[in-house]
């Protein structure tokens, strides 16, 4: 084979491997469409007792649904009675990612966890919020007044982030 022909074959192979030359590109991944799941979701059933125990750092006690017109929610007391985990799912009127960005901008001291998720903590509460398809999910740990305070904010945020990841798999 002569040299110009080899060069053309190698160039054509390189273009094909690079995704050029054939005019075909891989389609973008489909966005998760889960808006309809909001109507039937029971937030109290998005986490198992073991998952709640991991997030709380102790056994879970009472679960109470706290749905409103604007969100589906569940409050789960820790066995000590000092704090609770509050889980919520919202179908926002704007894009879920825009809602998370808005909420993040309103929380002074919020920190990025990843491209779709942020966290916040202070002495009395910690939460992690994420967009998941058409929905916004949040997991919070909140101390009751005069019941204590968060000593390890990053640790609590880590546990809540794990719980939130487990919840998104069920919506």
CSV table of C-alpha atoms in Angstrom, one decimal:
chain,number,residue,atom,x,y,z
A,1,UNK,CA,0.0,0.0,0.0
A,2,UNK,CA,1.4,3.4,-0.9
A,3,UNK,CA,2.0,6.1,1.7
A,4,UNK,CA,-0.8,8.6,0.7
A,5,UNK,CA,-3.4,5.8,0.8
A,6,UNK,CA,-2.2,4.8,4.3
A,7,UNK,CA,-2.5,8.3,5.5
A,8,UNK,CA,-6.0,8.7,4.1
A,9,UNK,CA,-7.1,5.4,5.7
A,10,UNK,CA,-5.6,6.4,9.1
A,11,UNK,CA,-7.2,9.8,8.9
A,12,UNK,CA,-10.6,8.3,8.1
A,13,UNK,CA,-10.3,5.8,11.0
A,14,UNK,CA,-9.3,8.6,13.4
A,15,UNK,CA,-12.3,10.7,12.3
A,16,UNK,CA,-14.7,7.7,12.7
A,17,UNK,CA,-13.4,6.9,16.1
A,18,UNK,CA,-13.7,10.6,17.1
A,19,UNK,CA,-17.3,10.6,16.1
A,20,UNK,CA,-16.7,12.9,13.1
A,21,UNK,CA,-17.1,12.1,9.5
A,22,UNK,CA,-20.1,9.9,9.8
A,23,UNK,CA,-22.5,12.6,10.8
A,24,UNK,CA,-23.9,10.4,13.6
A,25,UNK,CA,-23.5,11.3,17.2
A,26,UNK,CA,-24.8,9.5,20.3
A,27,UNK,CA,-28.1,10.9,21.5
A,28,UNK,CA,-28.0,12.8,24.8
A,29,UNK,CA,-29.2,10.8,27.8
A,30,UNK,CA,-32.9,11.1,28.4
A,31,UNK,CA,-33.8,13.3,31.4
A,32,UNK,CA,-35.7,11.5,34.1
A,33,UNK,CA,-39.4,12.3,33.9
A,34,UNK,CA,-40.9,11.5,37.3
A,35,UNK,CA,-43.5,14.3,37.8
A,36,UNK,CA,-46.4,11.8,37.8
A,37,UNK,CA,-44.7,9.9,40.7
A,38,UNK,CA,-45.4,12.9,42.9
A,39,UNK,CA,-49.2,12.2,43.0
A,40,UNK,CA,-48.8,8.8,44.5
A,41,UNK,CA,-45.5,9.0,46.5
A,42,UNK,CA,-45.7,8.2,50.2
A,43,UNK,CA,-42.6,9.9,51.6
A,44,UNK,CA,-42.7,7.8,54.8
A,45,UNK,CA,-42.1,4.7,52.7
A,46,UNK,CA,-39.1,6.1,50.7
A,47,UNK,CA,-36.7,4.9,53.4
A,48,UNK,CA,-36.4,1.7,55.4
A,49,UNK,CA,-36.0,1.6,59.1
A,50,UNK,CA,-32.3,0.7,58.7
A,51,UNK,CA,-31.8,3.6,56.4
A,52,UNK,CA,-33.5,6.0,58.8
A,53,UNK,CA,-31.4,4.6,61.7
A,54,UNK,CA,-28.3,5.3,59.7
A,55,UNK,CA,-29.4,8.8,59.0
A,56,UNK,CA,-30.5,9.5,62.6
A,57,UNK,CA,-27.6,7.8,64.3
A,58,UNK,CA,-30.1,6.0,66.5
A,59,UNK,CA,-33.3,4.0,66.1
A,60,UNK,CA,-36.3,5.7,64.5
A,61,UNK,CA,-39.4,6.2,66.6
A,62,UNK,CA,-42.7,7.7,65.3
A,63,UNK,CA,-43.3,8.5,61.7
A,64,UNK,CA,-45.8,11.1,60.8
A,65,UNK,CA,-47.0,12.1,57.3
A,66,UNK,CA,-47.0,15.9,56.9
A,67,UNK,CA,-48.3,16.4,53.4
A,68,UNK,CA,-49.5,19.8,52.3
A,69,UNK,CA,-50.7,21.3,49.1
A,70,UNK,CA,-47.1,22.2,48.2
A,71,UNK,CA,-45.2,19.2,49.3
A,72,UNK,CA,-45.3,15.5,50.4
A,73,UNK,CA,-43.4,15.0,53.6
A,74,UNK,CA,-42.7,12.8,56.6
A,75,UNK,CA,-41.3,13.5,60.0
A,76,UNK,CA,-39.4,10.7,61.8
A,77,UNK,CA,-38.5,11.2,65.4
A,78,UNK,CA,-35.3,9.8,66.8
A,79,UNK,CA,-35.7,7.3,69.7
A,80,UNK,CA,-34.1,9.9,72.1
A,81,UNK,CA,-36.8,12.5,71.3
A,82,UNK,CA,-34.1,15.1,70.9
A,83,UNK,CA,-34.3,15.5,67.1
A,84,UNK,CA,-36.1,14.3,64.0
A,85,UNK,CA,-35.5,13.7,60.3
A,86,UNK,CA,-37.8,15.5,57.9
A,87,UNK,CA,-38.1,14.1,54.4
A,88,UNK,CA,-39.8,16.0,51.6
A,89,UNK,CA,-40.6,15.7,47.9
A,90,UNK,CA,-41.7,18.8,45.9
A,91,UNK,CA,-42.9,19.1,42.4
A,92,UNK,CA,-41.9,22.7,41.8
A,93,UNK,CA,-43.6,25.1,39.4
A,94,UNK,CA,-40.1,25.8,37.8
A,95,UNK,CA,-37.6,23.3,36.7
A,96,UNK,CA,-36.3,21.2,39.6
A,97,UNK,CA,-32.7,22.3,39.0
A,98,UNK,CA,-33.8,25.9,39.0
A,99,UNK,CA,-35.6,25.4,42.3
A,100,UNK,CA,-32.6,23.9,43.9
A,101,UNK,CA,-30.4,26.8,42.7
A,102,UNK,CA,-32.9,29.2,44.2
A,103,UNK,CA,-33.1,27.4,47.5
A,104,UNK,CA,-29.3,27.2,47.6
A,105,UNK,CA,-29.0,31.0,47.0
A,106,UNK,CA,-31.4,31.6,50.0
A,107,UNK,CA,-29.3,29.5,52.4
A,108,UNK,CA,-26.3,31.5,53.6
A,109,UNK,CA,-23.4,29.1,53.9
A,110,UNK,CA,-24.8,26.5,51.6
A,111,UNK,CA,-22.2,24.2,50.1
A,112,UNK,CA,-22.2,22.2,46.8
A,113,UNK,CA,-22.3,18.4,47.2
A,114,UNK,CA,-22.4,17.7,43.5
A,115,UNK,CA,-23.8,19.4,40.4
A,116,UNK,CA,-27.5,18.8,41.4
A,117,UNK,CA,-27.2,18.8,45.2
A,118,UNK,CA,-26.3,21.2,48.0
A,119,UNK,CA,-26.1,21.1,51.8
A,120,UNK,CA,-26.5,23.4,54.7
A,121,UNK,CA,-25.9,23.0,58.5
A,122,UNK,CA,-25.7,25.1,61.6
A,123,UNK,CA,-26.1,24.2,65.3
A,124,UNK,CA,-29.7,23.2,65.1
A,125,UNK,CA,-30.3,21.8,61.7
A,126,UNK,CA,-28.7,20.2,58.7
A,127,UNK,CA,-30.2,19.4,55.3
A,128,UNK,CA,-29.3,18.1,51.9
A,129,UNK,CA,-31.4,19.1,48.8
A,130,UNK,CA,-31.3,17.7,45.3
A,131,UNK,CA,-33.1,17.8,42.0
A,132,UNK,CA,-34.1,14.4,40.6
A,133,UNK,CA,-35.8,14.6,37.3
A,134,UNK,CA,-38.9,16.8,37.8
A,135,UNK,CA,-38.8,16.7,41.5
A,136,UNK,CA,-36.9,18.2,44.4
A,137,UNK,CA,-36.1,16.0,47.4
A,138,UNK,CA,-34.8,17.2,50.8
A,139,UNK,CA,-33.6,15.3,53.9
A,140,UNK,CA,-33.2,17.4,57.1
A,141,UNK,CA,-32.1,16.6,60.6
A,142,UNK,CA,-33.6,19.1,63.1
A,143,UNK,CA,-33.0,19.4,66.8
A,144,UNK,CA,-36.0,20.3,69.0
A,145,UNK,CA,-35.5,23.5,70.9
A,146,UNK,CA,-33.2,23.1,73.9
A,147,UNK,CA,-32.6,19.4,73.1
A,148,UNK,CA,-29.1,19.6,71.8
A,149,UNK,CA,-27.1,20.8,68.8
A,150,UNK,CA,-25.3,19.4,65.9
A,151,UNK,CA,-21.6,18.7,66.8
A,152,UNK,CA,-20.5,17.1,63.5
A,153,UNK,CA,-22.2,19.0,60.7
A,154,UNK,CA,-20.2,17.3,57.8
A,155,UNK,CA,-20.9,13.9,59.3
A,156,UNK,CA,-24.7,14.6,59.5
A,157,UNK,CA,-24.7,16.0,56.0
A,158,UNK,CA,-22.9,12.8,54.8
A,159,UNK,CA,-25.6,10.6,56.4
A,160,UNK,CA,-28.4,12.7,55.0
A,161,UNK,CA,-26.8,12.7,51.5
A,162,UNK,CA,-26.7,8.8,51.6
A,163,UNK,CA,-30.3,8.7,52.7
A,164,UNK,CA,-31.3,11.1,49.9
A,165,UNK,CA,-29.5,9.0,47.4
A,166,UNK,CA,-31.5,5.9,48.6
A,167,UNK,CA,-34.8,7.9,48.4
A,168,UNK,CA,-34.2,9.1,44.8
A,169,UNK,CA,-33.9,5.4,43.6
A,170,UNK,CA,-37.6,4.9,44.7
A,171,UNK,CA,-39.1,8.0,43.1
